[in-house]
C-alpha positions as a LaTeX table, in Angstrom:
\begin{tabular}{lrrr}
\hline
Residue & $x$ (\AA) & $y$ (\AA) & $z$ (\AA) \\
\hline
Unk1 & $-21.92$ & $-61.00$ & 70.56 \\
Unk2 & $-18.51$ & $-60.02$ & 72.59 \\
Unk3 & $-16.13$ & $-62.01$ & 74.13 \\
Unk4 & $-15.05$ & $-59.77$ & 76.89 \\
Unk5 & $-16.59$ & $-56.70$ & 78.06 \\
Unk6 & $-14.24$ & $-53.73$ & 79.63 \\
Unk7 & $-16.35$ & $-51.46$ & 81.70 \\
Unk8 & $-14.77$ & $-48.30$ & 82.38 \\
Unk9 & $-15.69$ & $-46.66$ & 85.80 \\
Unk10 & $-16.74$ & $-43.26$ & 85.33 \\
Unk11 & $-16.63$ & $-40.59$ & 87.97 \\
Unk12 & $-20.14$ & $-40.17$ & 89.10 \\
Unk13 & $-23.15$ & $-42.41$ & 90.15 \\
Unk14 & $-25.00$ & $-44.42$ & 87.67 \\
Unk15 & $-28.06$ & $-46.76$ & 88.00 \\
Unk16 & $-26.56$ & $-49.68$ & 85.77 \\
Unk17 & $-26.37$ & $-53.04$ & 87.61 \\
Unk18 & $-24.25$ & $-54.50$ & 84.83 \\
Unk19 & $-21.23$ & $-56.57$ & 85.63 \\
Unk20 & $-18.25$ & $-56.78$ & 83.28 \\
Unk21 & $-15.30$ & $-59.35$ & 82.82 \\
Unk22 & $-12.96$ & $-56.45$ & 83.99 \\
Unk23 & $-13.64$ & $-53.13$ & 85.36 \\
Unk24 & $-11.04$ & $-50.46$ & 85.06 \\
Unk25 & $-10.65$ & $-47.32$ & 87.02 \\
Unk26 & $-8.32$ & $-44.96$ & 85.15 \\
Unk27 & $-7.36$ & $-43.08$ & 88.07 \\
Unk28 & $-5.94$ & $-46.56$ & 89.66 \\
Unk29 & $-3.88$ & $-47.12$ & 86.18 \\
Unk30 & $-2.16$ & $-43.52$ & 86.57 \\
Unk31 & $-2.70$ & $-43.16$ & 83.01 \\
Unk32 & $-5.56$ & $-41.05$ & 81.70 \\
Unk33 & $-8.31$ & $-41.90$ & 79.09 \\
Unk34 & $-8.43$ & $-41.29$ & 76.05 \\
Unk35 & $-4.48$ & $-41.89$ & 75.94 \\
Unk36 & $-3.51$ & $-44.76$ & 73.91 \\
Unk37 & $-1.32$ & $-45.96$ & 77.01 \\
Unk38 & $-4.50$ & $-46.57$ & 78.78 \\
Unk39 & $-5.91$ & $-48.78$ & 76.24 \\
Unk40 & $-2.53$ & $-50.66$ & 75.89 \\
Unk41 & $-2.76$ & $-51.34$ & 79.61 \\
Unk42 & $-6.32$ & $-52.48$ & 79.43 \\
Unk43 & $-5.73$ & $-55.02$ & 76.63 \\
Unk44 & $-2.81$ & $-56.08$ & 78.93 \\
Unk45 & $-4.77$ & $-56.74$ & 81.69 \\
Unk46 & $-7.68$ & $-58.21$ & 79.64 \\
Unk47 & $-5.03$ & $-60.63$ & 78.40 \\
Unk48 & $-4.00$ & $-62.20$ & 81.73 \\
Unk49 & $-7.49$ & $-63.04$ & 82.11 \\
Unk50 & $-8.16$ & $-64.46$ & 78.48 \\
Unk51 & $-4.65$ & $-64.85$ & 76.78 \\
Unk52 & $-6.20$ & $-65.37$ & 73.44 \\
Unk53 & $-8.09$ & $-62.71$ & 73.30 \\
Unk54 & $-8.15$ & $-60.19$ & 70.50 \\
Unk55 & $-8.90$ & $-56.66$ & 70.55 \\
Unk56 & $-11.90$ & $-57.03$ & 68.11 \\
Unk57 & $-13.58$ & $-59.25$ & 70.76 \\
Unk58 & $-13.58$ & $-56.41$ & 73.23 \\
Unk59 & $-16.49$ & $-53.98$ & 74.18 \\
Unk60 & $-15.65$ & $-50.67$ & 76.11 \\
Unk61 & $-18.21$ & $-49.10$ & 77.54 \\
Unk62 & $-17.96$ & $-45.44$ & 78.69 \\
Unk63 & $-19.85$ & $-42.14$ & 78.89 \\
Unk64 & $-17.45$ & $-40.05$ & 76.92 \\
Unk65 & $-17.57$ & $-39.85$ & 73.02 \\
Unk66 & $-13.72$ & $-38.90$ & 72.75 \\
Unk67 & $-12.97$ & $-42.19$ & 75.01 \\
Unk68 & $-15.08$ & $-44.53$ & 72.92 \\
Unk69 & $-13.54$ & $-43.05$ & 69.81 \\
Unk70 & $-9.93$ & $-43.65$ & 70.97 \\
Unk71 & $-10.83$ & $-47.31$ & 71.99 \\
Unk72 & $-12.11$ & $-47.71$ & 68.77 \\
Unk73 & $-9.00$ & $-46.45$ & 67.16 \\
Unk74 & $-7.23$ & $-48.85$ & 69.23 \\
Unk75 & $-8.90$ & $-51.61$ & 67.93 \\
Unk76 & $-11.91$ & $-52.13$ & 70.46 \\
Unk77 & $-15.38$ & $-51.65$ & 69.88 \\
Unk78 & $-17.16$ & $-49.33$ & 71.82 \\
Unk79 & $-20.61$ & $-48.02$ & 73.50 \\
Unk80 & $-21.51$ & $-44.73$ & 74.49 \\
Unk81 & $-23.26$ & $-45.04$ & 78.02 \\
Unk82 & $-25.75$ & $-42.61$ & 79.09 \\
Unk83 & $-28.26$ & $-43.24$ & 81.66 \\
Unk84 & $-31.26$ & $-43.53$ & 79.52 \\
Unk85 & $-33.73$ & $-46.79$ & 80.09 \\
Unk86 & $-33.63$ & $-47.17$ & 76.07 \\
Unk87 & $-29.97$ & $-47.10$ & 76.09 \\
Unk88 & $-29.70$ & $-49.49$ & 79.02 \\
Unk89 & $-32.12$ & $-51.98$ & 76.94 \\
Unk90 & $-29.70$ & $-51.51$ & 73.67 \\
Unk91 & $-26.68$ & $-52.30$ & 75.91 \\
Unk92 & $-28.23$ & $-55.25$ & 77.48 \\
Unk93 & $-29.18$ & $-56.78$ & 74.30 \\
Unk94 & $-25.30$ & $-55.99$ & 73.06 \\
Unk95 & $-24.34$ & $-58.06$ & 75.94 \\
Unk96 & $-26.66$ & $-61.23$ & 75.76 \\
\hline
\end{tabular}
């Protein structure tokens, strides 16, 4: 469904065994979510991997509603991740 997935690393452990195209840890970027600068940097890094990529082709997965909302305001799609077996199935179906 999506050409590219960005998995935003959360600060606590999860049981999700999914691998995205790009995993971004905001502490390594030295810019916090949900700041627009974070998404600009994430998009820039994504385009280094896939130059023709558009914002509409990106799915951001995060456990924060405000982070997902800011990602959508930037033009990405988002999925609010909460550890829950049903949510895991929903997420896996989005990614297949």
